[in-house]
Tab-separated table of C-alpha atoms and ligand atoms in Angstrom:
chain	number	residue	atom	x	y	z
A	1	MET	CA	11.729	27.762	-6.398
A	2	GLY	CA	11.006	27.611	-9.934
A	3	PHE	CA	7.861	25.666	-10.759
A	4	ASP	CA	8.060	25.991	-14.415
A	5	ASN	CA	5.126	27.665	-15.311
A	6	GLY	CA	3.599	26.099	-18.621
A	7	ALA	CA	5.712	23.912	-19.363
A	8	LEU	CA	4.747	20.586	-21.097
A	9	ARG	CA	6.620	17.944	-18.957
A	10	THR	CA	6.572	13.958	-18.860
A	11	LEU	CA	5.164	12.353	-15.922
A	12	GLU	CA	8.586	10.913	-14.738
A	13	ASP	CA	9.999	14.625	-15.056
A	14	ALA	CA	7.121	16.013	-13.102
A	15	LEU	CA	7.239	13.106	-10.457
A	16	GLN	CA	10.946	13.638	-9.634
A	17	GLY	CA	10.358	17.715	-9.695
A	18	MET	CA	7.890	17.371	-6.851
A	19	LEU	CA	9.717	14.452	-4.985
A	20	ALA	CA	12.915	16.503	-4.710
A	21	ARG	CA	11.015	19.069	-2.957
A	22	LEU	CA	9.378	17.131	-0.733
A	23	ASP	CA	10.155	15.490	2.734
A	24	CYS	CA	8.288	13.806	5.477
A	25	ARG	CA	6.629	16.297	7.544
A	26	CYS	CA	5.467	14.145	10.229
A	27	GLU	CA	6.822	13.834	13.855
A	28	ALA	CA	7.255	10.243	15.466
A	29	GLU	CA	5.014	9.353	18.240
A	30	PRO	CA	4.279	6.463	20.277
A	31	VAL	CA	0.903	4.443	20.143
A	32	PRO	CA	0.282	1.045	22.024
A	33	LEU	CA	-0.223	-1.792	19.383
A	34	THR	CA	-3.737	-2.212	19.465
A	35	GLU	CA	-4.264	1.577	18.002
A	36	ALA	CA	-1.338	0.705	15.465
A	37	LEU	CA	-3.475	-0.156	12.354
A	38	ASP	CA	-2.817	1.710	9.052
A	39	ARG	CA	0.054	3.721	11.005
A	40	VAL	CA	3.336	4.184	9.480
A	41	LEU	CA	6.587	3.159	11.294
A	42	ALA	CA	8.891	5.866	12.134
A	43	ARG	CA	11.927	3.794	12.851
A	44	ASP	CA	13.311	0.442	11.736
A	45	ILE	CA	12.076	-2.523	14.409
A	46	LEU	CA	14.997	-4.463	15.382
A	47	SER	CA	13.983	-8.000	16.821
A	48	PRO	CA	14.633	-7.934	20.749
A	49	LEU	CA	14.348	-11.680	20.881
A	50	SER	CA	14.641	-14.851	18.967
A	51	VAL	CA	11.609	-16.599	17.284
A	52	PRO	CA	10.948	-19.387	18.120
A	53	PRO	CA	12.692	-18.418	21.678
A	54	PHE	CA	13.757	-21.960	22.317
A	55	ASP	CA	13.930	-25.332	20.294
A	56	ASN	CA	10.525	-26.975	20.182
A	57	ALA	CA	8.532	-29.605	18.854
A	58	ALA	CA	7.058	-29.400	14.962
A	59	MET	CA	4.607	-32.465	15.667
A	60	ASP	CA	2.798	-34.351	18.371
A	61	GLY	CA	5.145	-36.995	18.657
A	62	TYR	CA	8.167	-38.650	20.798
A	63	ALA	CA	11.422	-36.946	21.590
A	64	VAL	CA	14.457	-39.184	20.860
A	65	ARG	CA	18.121	-39.814	21.057
A	66	LEU	CA	19.353	-41.511	17.929
A	67	ALA	CA	21.456	-43.463	20.197
A	68	ASP	CA	18.520	-45.084	22.017
A	69	LEU	CA	17.167	-46.064	18.735
A	70	ALA	CA	20.188	-47.879	17.371
A	71	ALA	CA	19.087	-51.174	19.207
A	72	GLY	CA	15.855	-51.230	17.364
A	73	ALA	CA	13.992	-52.329	20.577
A	74	PRO	CA	10.774	-50.285	21.871
A	75	LEU	CA	11.508	-47.036	24.374
A	76	LYS	CA	9.737	-46.640	27.409
A	77	VAL	CA	8.284	-43.373	28.058
A	78	ALA	CA	10.205	-41.280	30.503
A	79	GLY	CA	7.538	-38.312	30.802
A	80	LYS	CA	5.599	-35.905	28.700
A	81	ALA	CA	6.547	-32.321	27.547
A	82	PHE	CA	3.699	-29.952	26.738
A	83	ALA	CA	3.366	-26.404	25.383
A	84	GLY	CA	4.065	-24.358	28.238
A	85	GLN	CA	4.995	-27.235	30.396
A	86	PRO	CA	8.559	-28.337	29.597
A	87	TYR	CA	9.835	-32.008	30.644
A	88	GLU	CA	12.480	-31.235	33.352
A	89	GLY	CA	13.300	-34.584	34.773
A	90	GLU	CA	15.621	-37.212	34.392
A	91	TRP	CA	15.919	-39.060	30.901
A	92	PRO	CA	17.302	-42.310	31.481
A	93	ALA	CA	18.858	-44.582	28.418
A	94	GLY	CA	16.482	-46.413	26.465
A	95	HIS	CA	13.647	-44.035	26.947
A	96	CYS	CA	11.595	-41.350	25.019
A	97	ILE	CA	9.957	-38.600	25.894
A	98	ARG	CA	6.119	-38.058	24.964
A	99	ILE	CA	5.968	-34.595	23.424
A	100	MET	CA	3.335	-32.163	21.977
A	101	THR	CA	3.661	-29.478	19.471
A	102	GLY	CA	5.030	-26.173	20.496
A	103	ALA	CA	6.949	-28.122	23.733
A	104	PRO	CA	10.584	-27.444	24.091
A	105	VAL	CA	12.312	-30.417	23.405
A	106	PRO	CA	14.277	-31.813	26.116
A	107	PRO	CA	18.173	-31.252	26.381
A	108	GLY	CA	19.946	-34.093	24.233
A	109	THR	CA	16.688	-34.294	21.918
A	110	ASP	CA	18.009	-35.439	18.032
A	111	ALA	CA	14.513	-35.579	16.521
A	112	VAL	CA	10.827	-36.140	17.214
A	113	VAL	CA	9.118	-38.695	15.641
A	114	MET	CA	5.361	-38.224	14.885
A	115	GLN	CA	2.907	-39.908	16.635
A	116	GLU	CA	1.565	-41.658	13.434
A	117	GLU	CA	4.916	-43.250	12.916
A	118	THR	CA	5.099	-45.055	16.223
A	119	GLN	CA	3.206	-47.723	17.770
A	120	ALA	CA	2.598	-47.926	21.407
A	121	SER	CA	2.296	-51.461	23.275
A	122	ASP	CA	3.239	-52.798	26.993
A	123	ASN	CA	6.575	-53.086	25.595
A	124	GLY	CA	7.119	-49.184	25.223
A	125	ILE	CA	6.860	-47.149	21.913
A	126	THR	CA	7.691	-48.606	18.617
A	127	PHE	CA	9.379	-46.594	16.048
A	128	LEU	CA	8.062	-47.359	12.513
A	129	THR	CA	10.761	-45.064	10.838
A	130	SER	CA	14.103	-43.934	11.355
A	131	PRO	CA	14.275	-40.229	12.145
A	132	PHE	CA	17.039	-38.232	10.741
A	133	PRO	CA	18.933	-35.723	13.095
A	134	GLY	CA	16.573	-32.411	13.560
A	135	GLN	CA	13.652	-34.044	12.128
A	136	ASN	CA	10.344	-32.150	13.559
A	137	ILE	CA	12.456	-29.766	15.889
A	138	ARG	CA	11.755	-26.064	15.191
A	139	ARG	CA	15.179	-24.438	16.272
A	140	ARG	CA	15.615	-21.516	18.116
A	141	GLY	CA	15.496	-18.266	15.960
A	142	GLU	CA	14.838	-20.327	13.015
A	143	ASP	CA	11.998	-17.483	11.849
A	144	ILE	CA	13.770	-14.356	13.488
A	145	HIS	CA	17.483	-13.833	15.039
A	146	GLU	CA	17.612	-11.533	17.916
A	147	GLY	CA	18.886	-8.139	16.767
A	148	ALA	CA	17.600	-8.647	13.047
A	149	SER	CA	15.825	-6.127	11.267
A	150	VAL	CA	12.200	-7.450	10.795
A	151	LEU	CA	10.350	-4.143	9.496
A	152	GLY	CA	11.900	-0.938	7.720
A	153	ALA	CA	10.741	2.456	8.921
A	154	GLY	CA	7.826	3.396	6.425
A	155	THR	CA	6.060	0.390	6.612
A	156	ARG	CA	2.523	0.907	6.843
A	157	LEU	CA	1.067	-1.329	9.670
A	158	THR	CA	-1.754	-3.855	8.460
A	159	PRO	CA	-3.259	-7.328	9.796
A	160	ARG	CA	0.300	-8.841	8.351
A	161	GLU	CA	2.609	-6.919	10.540
A	162	LEU	CA	0.824	-6.374	13.924
A	163	PRO	CA	0.853	-10.235	15.102
A	164	LEU	CA	4.558	-10.124	14.301
A	165	LEU	CA	5.116	-7.349	16.284
A	166	ALA	CA	3.112	-9.074	18.912
A	167	SER	CA	5.299	-12.346	18.609
A	168	LEU	CA	8.216	-9.982	19.825
A	169	GLY	CA	6.540	-8.896	22.525
A	170	ILE	CA	6.439	-5.388	21.353
A	171	ALA	CA	3.627	-3.331	22.974
A	172	THR	CA	4.076	0.263	21.642
A	173	VAL	CA	5.451	1.379	18.626
A	174	SER	CA	6.997	4.526	17.221
A	175	VAL	CA	4.865	5.986	14.302
A	176	ARG	CA	4.313	9.052	12.492
A	177	ARG	CA	1.316	11.354	13.224
A	178	PRO	CA	-1.114	11.318	10.557
A	179	LEU	CA	-0.700	13.801	7.506
A	180	ARG	CA	-3.405	16.325	7.425
A	181	VAL	CA	-4.723	16.613	3.793
A	182	ALA	CA	-7.639	19.105	3.042
A	183	ILE	CA	-9.543	18.604	0.104
A	184	PHE	CA	-12.329	20.613	-2.019
A	185	SER	CA	-13.645	20.932	-5.554
A	186	THR	CA	-14.015	23.886	-7.416
A	187	GLY	CA	-16.764	24.690	-9.980
A	188	ASP	CA	-19.839	26.434	-10.273
A	189	GLU	CA	-21.696	23.661	-11.827
A	190	LEU	CA	-21.088	21.389	-9.084
A	191	LYS	CA	-24.132	20.182	-6.656
A	192	PRO	CA	-23.613	17.937	-3.482
A	193	VAL	CA	-25.136	14.327	-3.860
A	194	GLY	CA	-28.652	14.841	-2.217
A	195	THR	CA	-29.959	17.781	-3.900
A	196	PRO	CA	-31.600	18.329	-6.994
A	197	LEU	CA	-29.575	19.310	-10.161
A	198	GLY	CA	-30.241	22.691	-12.299
A	199	HIS	CA	-29.927	23.117	-15.714
A	200	GLY	CA	-26.270	22.925	-16.283
A	201	ASP	CA	-25.188	21.460	-13.043
A	202	ILE	CA	-23.554	17.968	-12.436
A	203	TYR	CA	-22.976	16.410	-9.167
A	204	ASP	CA	-19.380	16.505	-7.765
A	205	SER	CA	-17.991	13.266	-7.828
A	206	ASN	CA	-14.117	13.690	-7.465
A	207	ARG	CA	-14.516	14.573	-4.002
A	208	TYR	CA	-15.686	10.883	-3.360
A	209	GLY	CA	-12.687	9.394	-5.234
A	210	VAL	CA	-10.229	11.788	-3.754
A	211	ARG	CA	-11.629	11.067	-0.328
A	212	ALA	CA	-11.702	7.297	-0.735
A	213	MET	CA	-8.246	7.124	-2.224
A	214	LEU	CA	-6.908	8.983	0.809
A	215	ALA	CA	-8.453	6.385	2.832
A	216	ARG	CA	-6.932	3.453	1.185
A	217	MET	CA	-3.771	5.390	1.864
A	218	GLY	CA	-4.844	5.492	5.516
A	219	ILE	CA	-5.136	8.948	5.599
A	220	ALA	CA	-8.195	10.913	6.757
A	221	CYS	CA	-9.104	14.417	5.476
A	222	LEU	CA	-10.371	17.510	6.010
A	223	ASP	CA	-13.220	17.828	3.649
A	224	LEU	CA	-13.974	21.532	2.509
A	225	GLY	CA	-16.984	20.734	0.272
A	226	ILE	CA	-17.463	22.427	-3.104
A	227	ILE	CA	-15.952	25.879	-3.475
A	228	PRO	CA	-17.749	27.950	-6.218
A	229	ASP	CA	-15.602	29.637	-9.100
A	230	ASP	CA	-15.256	32.758	-7.037
A	231	PRO	CA	-12.087	34.705	-5.643
A	232	ALA	CA	-13.532	35.586	-2.499
A	233	ALA	CA	-14.822	31.793	-1.741
A	234	LEU	CA	-11.498	30.331	-3.232
A	235	ARG	CA	-9.205	32.636	-1.127
A	236	ALA	CA	-10.859	31.934	1.961
A	237	ALA	CA	-10.908	28.095	1.320
A	238	PHE	CA	-7.153	28.080	0.451
A	239	LEU	CA	-6.407	29.989	3.628
A	240	GLN	CA	-8.201	27.791	5.820
A	241	ALA	CA	-6.683	24.523	4.307
A	242	ASP	CA	-3.028	26.368	4.613
A	243	ARG	CA	-3.557	27.092	8.352
A	244	GLU	CA	-5.384	23.540	9.320
A	245	ALA	CA	-3.359	20.898	6.724
A	246	ASP	CA	-0.164	19.859	5.705
A	247	VAL	CA	-1.655	19.517	1.889
A	248	LEU	CA	-4.458	20.848	0.009
A	249	ILE	CA	-5.867	18.699	-2.870
A	250	THR	CA	-8.244	20.368	-4.962
A	251	THR	CA	-9.892	19.211	-8.450
A	252	GLY	CA	-11.315	21.420	-11.477
A	253	GLY	CA	-10.003	25.160	-12.004
A	254	VAL	CA	-6.438	24.266	-13.343
A	255	SER	CA	-7.208	23.925	-17.132
A	256	VAL	CA	-6.504	26.339	-19.615
A	257	GLY	CA	-10.016	28.103	-19.152
A	258	GLU	CA	-9.841	28.590	-15.953
A	259	ALA	CA	-6.393	28.598	-14.817
A	260	ASP	CA	-5.851	32.062	-14.926
A	261	PHE	CA	-8.253	33.108	-12.249
A	262	THR	CA	-7.156	30.501	-10.234
A	263	LYS	CA	-3.521	30.971	-10.847
A	264	GLN	CA	-3.675	34.839	-9.778
A	265	LEU	CA	-5.198	33.796	-6.637
A	266	LEU	CA	-2.365	31.102	-5.874
A	267	GLU	CA	0.628	33.552	-6.982
A	268	GLU	CA	-0.500	35.845	-4.204
A	269	LEU	CA	-0.771	33.245	-1.356
A	270	GLY	CA	2.256	31.241	-2.418
A	271	GLU	CA	4.358	29.617	-5.515
A	272	ILE	CA	2.547	27.533	-7.915
A	273	GLY	CA	3.600	26.064	-11.170
A	274	PHE	CA	0.733	25.001	-13.679
A	275	TRP	CA	2.018	22.001	-15.713
A	276	LYS	CA	0.925	20.755	-18.767
A	277	LEU	CA	1.917	16.886	-18.484
A	278	ALA	CA	2.538	14.758	-21.391
A	279	ILE	CA	-0.050	12.104	-20.476
A	280	LYS	CA	-3.455	11.414	-21.256
A	281	PRO	CA	-6.131	11.745	-19.588
A	282	GLY	CA	-4.741	14.281	-16.987
A	283	LYS	CA	-3.095	17.052	-18.806
A	284	PRO	CA	-3.515	20.055	-16.684
A	285	PHE	CA	-1.979	19.983	-13.227
A	286	ALA	CA	-0.937	22.460	-10.579
A	287	PHE	CA	1.841	21.649	-7.989
A	288	GLY	CA	3.368	24.117	-5.347
A	289	ARG	CA	3.028	25.568	-1.651
A	290	LEU	CA	0.940	28.096	-0.181
A	291	SER	CA	2.292	29.832	2.888
A	292	GLN	CA	3.080	26.287	4.286
A	293	ALA	CA	0.906	23.825	2.976
A	294	TRP	CA	1.599	21.609	-0.409
A	295	PHE	CA	-0.390	22.167	-2.901
A	296	PHE	CA	-1.883	19.763	-5.542
A	297	GLY	CA	-4.284	21.038	-8.152
A	298	LEU	CA	-5.738	17.993	-10.033
A	299	PRO	CA	-7.851	18.249	-13.216
A	300	GLY	CA	-11.567	18.549	-12.768
A	301	ASN	CA	-12.187	15.480	-15.578
A	302	PRO	CA	-13.237	12.769	-13.258
A	303	VAL	CA	-10.904	10.367	-14.929
A	304	SER	CA	-7.920	12.709	-15.066
A	305	ALA	CA	-8.423	13.455	-11.686
A	306	MET	CA	-8.021	9.636	-10.482
A	307	VAL	CA	-4.964	8.957	-12.918
A	308	THR	CA	-2.948	11.907	-11.678
A	309	PHE	CA	-3.933	11.286	-7.904
A	310	GLY	CA	-2.512	7.948	-8.771
A	311	GLN	CA	0.434	8.638	-10.865
A	312	LEU	CA	1.781	11.886	-8.798
A	313	VAL	CA	-0.227	12.440	-5.786
A	314	GLN	CA	-0.246	9.085	-4.454
A	315	PRO	CA	3.870	8.893	-3.922
A	316	ALA	CA	4.077	12.401	-3.085
A	317	LEU	CA	1.891	12.028	-0.310
A	318	ALA	CA	3.491	8.982	0.713
A	319	ARG	CA	6.850	10.826	0.776
A	320	LEU	CA	5.214	13.413	2.868
A	321	ALA	CA	3.725	10.892	5.249
A	322	GLY	CA	6.836	8.682	5.648
A	323	ILE	CA	5.144	5.801	3.780
A	324	HIS	CA	7.601	3.821	1.943
A	325	PHE	CA	6.103	3.683	-1.353
A	326	GLN	CA	5.938	0.777	-4.111
A	327	ARG	CA	4.645	1.199	-7.610
A	328	PRO	CA	1.788	-1.275	-8.732
A	329	LEU	CA	2.739	-3.919	-10.353
A	330	SER	CA	3.178	-4.033	-14.177
A	331	LEU	CA	2.580	-6.759	-16.873
A	332	THR	CA	2.779	-7.463	-20.184
A	333	ALA	CA	-0.372	-8.639	-22.118
A	334	THR	CA	-1.580	-9.072	-25.692
A	335	VAL	CA	-4.194	-6.640	-26.313
A	336	THR	CA	-7.549	-8.424	-27.747
A	337	THR	CA	-9.016	-4.974	-29.138
A	338	PRO	CA	-7.346	-2.102	-31.221
A	339	LEU	CA	-6.678	0.729	-29.512
A	340	LYS	CA	-6.812	4.275	-30.520
A	341	LYS	CA	-3.271	6.388	-29.727
A	342	SER	CA	-1.622	9.347	-31.012
A	343	PRO	CA	2.145	9.501	-30.459
A	344	GLY	CA	2.987	12.408	-28.226
A	345	ARG	CA	1.607	11.855	-24.964
A	346	LEU	CA	1.851	8.552	-22.104
A	347	ASP	CA	-1.486	7.331	-22.136
A	348	PHE	CA	-3.148	5.345	-19.427
A	349	GLN	CA	-6.203	3.577	-21.351
A	350	ARG	CA	-8.786	1.544	-18.919
A	351	GLY	CA	-8.585	-2.049	-19.488
A	352	ILE	CA	-9.849	-5.603	-18.467
A	353	LEU	CA	-6.958	-7.934	-18.085
A	354	SER	CA	-8.039	-11.517	-17.940
A	355	GLN	CA	-6.405	-14.794	-18.336
A	356	GLY	CA	-6.791	-16.300	-21.827
A	357	PRO	CA	-5.565	-19.744	-23.224
A	358	ASN	CA	-2.420	-18.502	-24.073
A	359	GLY	CA	-1.479	-16.278	-21.171
A	360	LEU	CA	-2.642	-12.626	-19.869
A	361	GLU	CA	-5.186	-10.921	-22.356
A	362	VAL	CA	-6.108	-7.151	-21.975
A	363	ARG	CA	-9.280	-5.448	-23.778
A	364	SER	CA	-10.369	-1.633	-23.875
A	365	THR	CA	-13.230	-0.694	-21.609
A	366	GLY	CA	-14.544	1.458	-24.569
A	367	SER	CA	-14.488	5.019	-24.904
A	368	GLN	CA	-11.576	6.565	-23.473
A	369	ASP	CA	-12.949	9.904	-23.064
A	370	SER	CA	-11.521	11.577	-19.593
A	371	ALA	CA	-15.254	12.476	-18.803
A	372	VAL	CA	-16.504	8.907	-19.130
A	373	PHE	CA	-15.967	7.637	-15.539
A	374	SER	CA	-17.596	4.213	-16.688
A	375	SER	CA	-14.577	3.291	-18.359
A	376	LEU	CA	-12.920	3.232	-15.314
A	377	SER	CA	-15.326	1.402	-13.030
A	378	ARG	CA	-15.557	-1.321	-15.550
A	379	ALA	CA	-11.436	-1.489	-15.595
A	380	ASN	CA	-9.175	-3.554	-13.416
A	381	CYS	CA	-6.067	-2.286	-14.720
A	382	TYR	CA	-4.367	0.700	-16.690
A	383	ILE	CA	-3.253	-0.195	-20.403
A	384	VAL	CA	0.150	2.125	-20.519
A	385	LEU	CA	0.961	3.429	-23.846
A	386	GLU	CA	4.113	5.055	-24.062
A	387	GLN	CA	4.281	8.163	-25.483
A	388	ALA	CA	6.207	7.961	-28.779
A	389	ARG	CA	3.809	4.822	-29.553
A	390	GLY	CA	1.018	5.278	-32.143
A	391	LYS	CA	-2.321	3.231	-32.487
A	392	VAL	CA	-2.424	-0.347	-31.313
A	393	ALA	CA	-3.764	-3.383	-33.238
A	394	ALA	CA	-4.997	-6.355	-31.740
A	395	GLY	CA	-2.376	-9.072	-31.124
A	396	GLU	CA	0.204	-6.574	-30.305
A	397	THR	CA	2.031	-6.641	-26.677
A	398	VAL	CA	1.082	-3.948	-24.186
A	399	THR	CA	1.983	-2.897	-20.830
A	400	VAL	CA	-0.500	-3.116	-18.174
A	401	GLU	CA	-0.291	-1.367	-14.841
A	402	LEU	CA	-2.765	-3.294	-11.979
A	403	PHE	CA	-4.818	-1.668	-9.876
A	404	GLY	CA	-2.899	-1.321	-6.355
A	405	SER	CA	-4.517	-0.882	-3.014
A	406	LEU	CA	-5.631	2.992	-4.331
A	407	LEU	CA	-8.271	1.703	-6.333
A	408	LEU	CA	-9.333	-1.663	-5.264
B	501	AMP	P1	-12.347	21.716	-14.797
B	501	AMP	O1	-10.760	21.188	-15.007
B	501	AMP	O2	-12.690	22.834	-13.839
B	501	AMP	O3	-12.342	22.696	-16.157
B	501	AMP	O4	-13.146	20.936	-15.417
B	501	AMP	C1	-13.234	19.893	-16.194
B	501	AMP	C2	-14.320	19.155	-16.467
B	501	AMP	O5	-14.449	18.361	-15.374
B	501	AMP	C3	-15.671	19.931	-17.059
B	501	AMP	O6	-16.658	19.287	-17.516
B	501	AMP	C4	-15.851	19.965	-15.304
B	501	AMP	O7	-17.503	20.111	-15.131
B	501	AMP	C5	-15.772	18.614	-14.612
B	501	AMP	N1	-15.357	18.518	-13.460
B	501	AMP	C6	-14.962	19.507	-12.681
B	501	AMP	N2	-14.741	18.938	-11.259
B	501	AMP	C7	-15.850	18.085	-11.035
B	501	AMP	C8	-15.994	17.358	-9.842
B	501	AMP	N3	-15.727	17.560	-8.824
B	501	AMP	N4	-16.959	16.178	-10.227
B	501	AMP	C9	-17.362	15.861	-11.715
B	501	AMP	N5	-16.900	16.237	-12.346
B	501	AMP	C10	-16.345	17.801	-12.358
B	502	MG	MG1	-14.104	24.273	-13.176
């Protein structure tokens, strides 16, 4: 396959290199609408009906024919139309029909005059305004035409789509089966939360970040825990993930000091590229496949793991799960603190974006060391500094990428 071991790659090149190899591997299955939250549409949805399905009143008031109003005299009320109870009687000349919001307008209606613009007396209803044709009438198909495409394949179903599908009378949708993702952390120094730390130990935090980001994508995971830097244990974990999941995501063990070890194992089990990415943080990154599962090896440094997940793993998982992926919004802002930067890598510095008196302002969260996780927790955006750019002075314009659904 050619995974270009050891090459220094730009982020874009790495991303395109991965996406070119990945296809959706999740079959379609029908689920009832009540169980469809967070699932991903396998097909486009065409509307089986028009919405609204009939012309109806947008206001409580009176359905009128303009010809009847021409004389300027009050109109008698011929009958009533309620939502769900159309008026089906005769509509003699010189009459109007009392009508409520959502009720079908009787045939021949030119407009609905809202109640507040009328006066009732013994002589009938006096109209205080002259309606224009079509006023306060919602037309059949005004919202959605029968046969129109309403949602595209790859749409993840949220509280915004489910009522739309219900309004079309759709009871069952064809969705992708969930992607199966296994995760583990590697490192002899890692201890699970809830246990005491020995000298030289740290808590495994990456797994909580990776699990949470997967959950935000609507993906549940098979969590294989912490695997020590031991060939037999690693081998067993790789094999289990390969058997039970479509994708394996690990953190740690791909940096220069450790890669040889993991590399040997992975070369035996599949085909993997160990990349040096021209981004900061997040330089080491591994991508490839075991015998059947795709493999993403994230750097161990916590901020690097989060950044590479967002920039590379999220779009790749979206492709595999059949999710239509949209990049988070980018904006430009004036930076109010100087930023350290050397040319050569694309930087994802952690920033705090706010509304200033003259537009958007962004400031640094402080130390940008990839081990300083608090720099990420205080941030609300990445300050994305172009590869060739050097240090940035206060007052310069920078691009910021908002934290999207993954991190909020
Ligand atoms: P590695 O990529 O394994 O060389 O790890 C790089 C740095 O990240 C080291 O300081 C590790 O201790 C740290 N690290 C690795 N995995 C984790 C983890 N799961 N949680 C927190 N820190 C980690
Ligand atoms: Mg390690």
